[in-house]
Amino acid sequence: MAFEYYQVEDELVARVQEKIAASSLNIEAAPYPDSEDEYKRAVTKARIIIGFTAATFTNKSTNEQAGEETLTVIALIQARKKRGADGCHHIALLVRKWLSGYMTADCGRLIYKGYKGGEMVYDPDNGIWSWEMEFSCSKMFVQDPDPDGPLLDEVTINDQIQNP
């Protein structure tokens, strides 16, 4: 099966859900939702929303594309508190512990990149704190060969090369 970006999201959400289930924390984890309504639903307990946000490519070939693709993944932490066992900052420490160095099936080990306040750190209308953790991982990307392209069936060596 060909790689899809959402697979990284799903695998990381499953890992975080597994860690939450093994703890006594009252937290939920989910992938970034497909609709804004789902994204804006009320936060009744602390939650971690994990989503793929970007991919950059560094070419390592002078011919067909072959290189390294770096994926960026965000873990958005939303909670009613920022301190304490069920606050954003403690949850962030757990997420960093659970995901840093974790290797997904289709990507290299996750590298922790940073932690910062979200677009709206505190939403006074809903009483919610939001903080974002950024991770990245790298994978190889190789251009699919052209099935209709020419096949190399003969190589001619330059006969002008002479030994000294």
PDB file of C-alpha atoms in Angstrom:
ATOM      1  CA  MET A   1       0.000   0.000   0.000  1.00  0.00           C
ATOM      2  CA  ALA A   2       1.307   3.444  -0.917  1.00  0.00           C
ATOM      3  CA  PHE A   3       2.200   5.837   1.883  1.00  0.00           C
ATOM      4  CA  GLU A   4      -0.431   8.409   2.857  1.00  0.00           C
ATOM      5  CA  TYR A   5       0.295  11.273   5.265  1.00  0.00           C
ATOM      6  CA  TYR A   6      -2.673  10.438   7.478  1.00  0.00           C
ATOM      7  CA  GLN A   7      -1.045   7.081   8.307  1.00  0.00           C
ATOM      8  CA  VAL A   8       1.535   8.888  10.474  1.00  0.00           C
ATOM      9  CA  GLU A   9      -1.288  10.710  12.301  1.00  0.00           C
ATOM     10  CA  ASP A  10      -3.196   7.479  12.899  1.00  0.00           C
ATOM     11  CA  GLU A  11      -0.149   5.609  14.167  1.00  0.00           C
ATOM     12  CA  LEU A  12       0.818   8.388  16.591  1.00  0.00           C
ATOM     13  CA  VAL A  13      -2.747   8.741  17.882  1.00  0.00           C
ATOM     14  CA  ALA A  14      -2.854   4.970  18.498  1.00  0.00           C
ATOM     15  CA  ARG A  15       0.428   5.153  20.438  1.00  0.00           C
ATOM     16  CA  VAL A  16      -0.781   8.052  22.612  1.00  0.00           C
ATOM     17  CA  GLN A  17      -4.145   6.338  23.226  1.00  0.00           C
ATOM     18  CA  GLU A  18      -2.277   3.194  24.297  1.00  0.00           C
ATOM     19  CA  LYS A  19      -0.168   5.205  26.762  1.00  0.00           C
ATOM     20  CA  ILE A  20      -3.243   7.013  28.129  1.00  0.00           C
ATOM     21  CA  ALA A  21      -5.056   3.695  28.605  1.00  0.00           C
ATOM     22  CA  ALA A  22      -2.088   2.366  30.612  1.00  0.00           C
ATOM     23  CA  SER A  23      -2.231   5.424  32.902  1.00  0.00           C
ATOM     24  CA  SER A  24      -4.947   6.810  35.134  1.00  0.00           C
ATOM     25  CA  LEU A  25      -5.164  10.072  33.201  1.00  0.00           C
ATOM     26  CA  ASN A  26      -8.507  11.412  32.035  1.00  0.00           C
ATOM     27  CA  ILE A  27      -7.325  12.553  28.593  1.00  0.00           C
ATOM     28  CA  GLU A  28      -8.523  11.828  25.074  1.00  0.00           C
ATOM     29  CA  ALA A  29      -6.421  11.643  21.904  1.00  0.00           C
ATOM     30  CA  ALA A  30      -7.604  11.980  18.316  1.00  0.00           C
ATOM     31  CA  PRO A  31      -6.298  12.919  14.870  1.00  0.00           C
ATOM     32  CA  TYR A  32      -6.946  16.417  13.548  1.00  0.00           C
ATOM     33  CA  PRO A  33     -10.612  16.375  12.520  1.00  0.00           C
ATOM     34  CA  ASP A  34     -11.852  16.723   8.949  1.00  0.00           C
ATOM     35  CA  SER A  35     -14.419  19.426   9.746  1.00  0.00           C
ATOM     36  CA  GLU A  36     -14.200  22.703  11.627  1.00  0.00           C
ATOM     37  CA  ASP A  37     -17.327  21.854  13.626  1.00  0.00           C
ATOM     38  CA  GLU A  38     -15.647  18.746  14.976  1.00  0.00           C
ATOM     39  CA  TYR A  39     -12.495  20.745  15.741  1.00  0.00           C
ATOM     40  CA  LYS A  40     -14.412  23.392  17.672  1.00  0.00           C
ATOM     41  CA  ARG A  41     -16.480  20.981  19.761  1.00  0.00           C
ATOM     42  CA  ALA A  42     -16.486  21.631  23.498  1.00  0.00           C
ATOM     43  CA  VAL A  43     -13.486  20.418  25.466  1.00  0.00           C
ATOM     44  CA  THR A  44     -14.918  18.486  28.395  1.00  0.00           C
ATOM     45  CA  LYS A  45     -11.643  16.802  29.364  1.00  0.00           C
ATOM     46  CA  ALA A  46      -8.057  17.434  28.344  1.00  0.00           C
ATOM     47  CA  ARG A  47      -7.317  16.310  24.808  1.00  0.00           C
ATOM     48  CA  ILE A  48      -4.426  15.813  22.448  1.00  0.00           C
ATOM     49  CA  ILE A  49      -5.096  16.331  18.749  1.00  0.00           C
ATOM     50  CA  ILE A  50      -2.349  15.013  16.475  1.00  0.00           C
ATOM     51  CA  GLY A  51      -1.986  16.105  12.874  1.00  0.00           C
ATOM     52  CA  PHE A  52       0.392  16.122   9.938  1.00  0.00           C
ATOM     53  CA  THR A  53       1.019  19.740   8.897  1.00  0.00           C
ATOM     54  CA  ALA A  54       3.851  19.851   6.340  1.00  0.00           C
ATOM     55  CA  ALA A  55       6.365  17.951   4.242  1.00  0.00           C
ATOM     56  CA  THR A  56       9.586  19.323   2.794  1.00  0.00           C
ATOM     57  CA  PHE A  57      11.798  17.586   0.270  1.00  0.00           C
ATOM     58  CA  THR A  58      15.578  17.623  -0.182  1.00  0.00           C
ATOM     59  CA  ASN A  59      16.696  16.105  -3.471  1.00  0.00           C
ATOM     60  CA  LYS A  60      19.733  13.803  -3.276  1.00  0.00           C
ATOM     61  CA  SER A  61      19.958  12.965  -6.984  1.00  0.00           C
ATOM     62  CA  THR A  62      20.926  14.736 -10.203  1.00  0.00           C
ATOM     63  CA  ASN A  63      18.660  12.542 -12.295  1.00  0.00           C
ATOM     64  CA  GLU A  64      15.306  11.115 -11.231  1.00  0.00           C
ATOM     65  CA  GLN A  65      14.032  12.470  -7.939  1.00  0.00           C
ATOM     66  CA  ALA A  66      15.351  10.589  -4.968  1.00  0.00           C
ATOM     67  CA  GLY A  67      15.782  12.199  -1.617  1.00  0.00           C
ATOM     68  CA  GLU A  68      14.666  12.831   1.898  1.00  0.00           C
ATOM     69  CA  GLU A  69      11.184  14.021   2.819  1.00  0.00           C
ATOM     70  CA  THR A  70      10.813  15.594   6.257  1.00  0.00           C
ATOM     71  CA  LEU A  71       7.338  15.462   7.755  1.00  0.00           C
ATOM     72  CA  THR A  72       6.128  17.866  10.442  1.00  0.00           C
ATOM     73  CA  VAL A  73       3.530  16.688  12.948  1.00  0.00           C
ATOM     74  CA  ILE A  74       1.792  18.838  15.557  1.00  0.00           C
ATOM     75  CA  ALA A  75       0.296  17.613  18.829  1.00  0.00           C
ATOM     76  CA  LEU A  76      -2.229  20.231  19.990  1.00  0.00           C
ATOM     77  CA  ILE A  77      -2.904  20.006  23.709  1.00  0.00           C
ATOM     78  CA  GLN A  78      -6.122  21.572  24.986  1.00  0.00           C
ATOM     79  CA  ALA A  79      -7.167  21.612  28.625  1.00  0.00           C
ATOM     80  CA  ARG A  80      -9.018  23.703  31.183  1.00  0.00           C
ATOM     81  CA  LYS A  81      -5.804  24.080  33.217  1.00  0.00           C
ATOM     82  CA  LYS A  82      -2.237  24.766  32.306  1.00  0.00           C
ATOM     83  CA  ARG A  83      -0.766  23.495  35.616  1.00  0.00           C
ATOM     84  CA  GLY A  84      -1.213  20.258  37.528  1.00  0.00           C
ATOM     85  CA  ALA A  85      -1.559  16.606  36.536  1.00  0.00           C
ATOM     86  CA  ASP A  86      -4.335  17.339  34.031  1.00  0.00           C
ATOM     87  CA  GLY A  87      -2.887  20.636  32.805  1.00  0.00           C
ATOM     88  CA  CYS A  88      -1.357  21.405  29.422  1.00  0.00           C
ATOM     89  CA  HIS A  89       2.235  21.559  30.656  1.00  0.00           C
ATOM     90  CA  HIS A  90       2.207  18.176  32.412  1.00  0.00           C
ATOM     91  CA  ILE A  91       0.455  16.558  29.445  1.00  0.00           C
ATOM     92  CA  ALA A  92       3.113  18.079  27.165  1.00  0.00           C
ATOM     93  CA  LEU A  93       5.866  16.403  29.196  1.00  0.00           C
ATOM     94  CA  LEU A  94       4.081  13.072  28.816  1.00  0.00           C
ATOM     95  CA  VAL A  95       3.549  13.507  25.065  1.00  0.00           C
ATOM     96  CA  ARG A  96       7.216  14.409  24.600  1.00  0.00           C
ATOM     97  CA  LYS A  97       8.197  11.282  26.548  1.00  0.00           C
ATOM     98  CA  TRP A  98       5.768   9.068  24.595  1.00  0.00           C
ATOM     99  CA  LEU A  99       6.641  10.333  21.108  1.00  0.00           C
ATOM    100  CA  SER A 100      10.283  11.496  21.138  1.00  0.00           C
ATOM    101  CA  GLY A 101      12.357   8.834  19.424  1.00  0.00           C
ATOM    102  CA  TYR A 102       9.335   6.750  18.444  1.00  0.00           C
ATOM    103  CA  MET A 103       9.698   5.275  14.952  1.00  0.00           C
ATOM    104  CA  THR A 104       6.584   5.018  12.821  1.00  0.00           C
ATOM    105  CA  ALA A 105       6.169   2.299  10.198  1.00  0.00           C
ATOM    106  CA  ASP A 106       6.805   4.664   7.274  1.00  0.00           C
ATOM    107  CA  CYS A 107       9.124   7.266   8.760  1.00  0.00           C
ATOM    108  CA  GLY A 108      12.269   7.561  10.845  1.00  0.00           C
ATOM    109  CA  ARG A 109      12.372   8.347  14.554  1.00  0.00           C
ATOM    110  CA  LEU A 110      10.341  11.335  15.729  1.00  0.00           C
ATOM    111  CA  ILE A 111      12.431  14.331  16.678  1.00  0.00           C
ATOM    112  CA  TYR A 112      11.024  16.763  19.230  1.00  0.00           C
ATOM    113  CA  LYS A 113      11.209  20.288  17.761  1.00  0.00           C
ATOM    114  CA  GLY A 114       9.465  22.530  20.275  1.00  0.00           C
ATOM    115  CA  TYR A 115       6.544  23.566  22.439  1.00  0.00           C
ATOM    116  CA  LYS A 116       4.669  26.863  22.145  1.00  0.00           C
ATOM    117  CA  GLY A 117       1.364  28.483  22.820  1.00  0.00           C
ATOM    118  CA  GLY A 118      -1.262  27.849  20.173  1.00  0.00           C
ATOM    119  CA  GLU A 119      -2.852  30.445  17.903  1.00  0.00           C
ATOM    120  CA  MET A 120      -4.998  31.451  20.876  1.00  0.00           C
ATOM    121  CA  VAL A 121      -3.170  30.412  24.055  1.00  0.00           C
ATOM    122  CA  TYR A 122      -6.211  31.047  26.233  1.00  0.00           C
ATOM    123  CA  ASP A 123      -9.792  31.149  25.005  1.00  0.00           C
ATOM    124  CA  PRO A 124     -11.677  33.095  27.713  1.00  0.00           C
ATOM    125  CA  ASP A 125     -15.088  32.338  26.161  1.00  0.00           C
ATOM    126  CA  ASN A 126     -14.596  28.588  26.654  1.00  0.00           C
ATOM    127  CA  GLY A 127     -11.951  28.579  29.395  1.00  0.00           C
ATOM    128  CA  ILE A 128      -9.505  26.492  27.336  1.00  0.00           C
ATOM    129  CA  TRP A 129      -5.703  26.636  27.214  1.00  0.00           C
ATOM    130  CA  SER A 130      -4.024  25.516  23.961  1.00  0.00           C
ATOM    131  CA  TRP A 131      -0.377  24.600  23.435  1.00  0.00           C
ATOM    132  CA  GLU A 132       1.328  22.965  20.444  1.00  0.00           C
ATOM    133  CA  MET A 133       4.169  20.470  20.369  1.00  0.00           C
ATOM    134  CA  GLU A 134       6.059  20.045  17.113  1.00  0.00           C
ATOM    135  CA  PHE A 135       7.770  16.858  15.985  1.00  0.00           C
ATOM    136  CA  SER A 136       9.409  15.846  12.724  1.00  0.00           C
ATOM    137  CA  CYS A 137      10.533  12.634  11.070  1.00  0.00           C
ATOM    138  CA  SER A 138      12.258  11.837   7.799  1.00  0.00           C
ATOM    139  CA  LYS A 139      11.579   9.267   5.120  1.00  0.00           C
ATOM    140  CA  MET A 140      12.967   8.441   1.728  1.00  0.00           C
ATOM    141  CA  PHE A 141      11.117   9.534  -1.368  1.00  0.00           C
ATOM    142  CA  VAL A 142      11.897   8.005  -4.745  1.00  0.00           C
ATOM    143  CA  GLN A 143      10.168   9.040  -7.936  1.00  0.00           C
ATOM    144  CA  ASP A 144       8.044   6.292  -9.462  1.00  0.00           C
ATOM    145  CA  PRO A 145       9.732   5.039 -12.631  1.00  0.00           C
ATOM    146  CA  ASP A 146       7.969   5.848 -15.884  1.00  0.00           C
ATOM    147  CA  PRO A 147       6.499   2.547 -17.099  1.00  0.00           C
ATOM    148  CA  ASP A 148       6.485   3.907 -20.665  1.00  0.00           C
ATOM    149  CA  GLY A 149      10.027   5.270 -20.478  1.00  0.00           C
ATOM    150  CA  PRO A 150      13.032   3.836 -22.313  1.00  0.00           C
ATOM    151  CA  LEU A 151      14.850   0.865 -20.852  1.00  0.00           C
ATOM    152  CA  LEU A 152      18.610   0.814 -20.706  1.00  0.00           C
ATOM    153  CA  ASP A 153      19.696  -2.191 -22.720  1.00  0.00           C
ATOM    154  CA  GLU A 154      23.073  -1.122 -24.077  1.00  0.00           C
ATOM    155  CA  VAL A 155      25.991   0.782 -22.653  1.00  0.00           C
ATOM    156  CA  THR A 156      28.738   2.173 -24.912  1.00  0.00           C
ATOM    157  CA  ILE A 157      32.020   2.932 -23.220  1.00  0.00           C
ATOM    158  CA  ASN A 158      33.976   5.825 -24.655  1.00  0.00           C
ATOM    159  CA  ASP A 159      36.810   4.256 -26.649  1.00  0.00           C
ATOM    160  CA  GLN A 160      38.798   7.505 -26.482  1.00  0.00           C
ATOM    161  CA  ILE A 161      39.925   6.754 -22.946  1.00  0.00           C
ATOM    162  CA  GLN A 162      43.541   5.639 -22.934  1.00  0.00           C
ATOM    163  CA  ASN A 163      45.781   4.253 -20.242  1.00  0.00           C
ATOM    164  CA  PRO A 164      48.905   6.357 -19.558  1.00  0.00           C
TER     165      PRO A 164
END
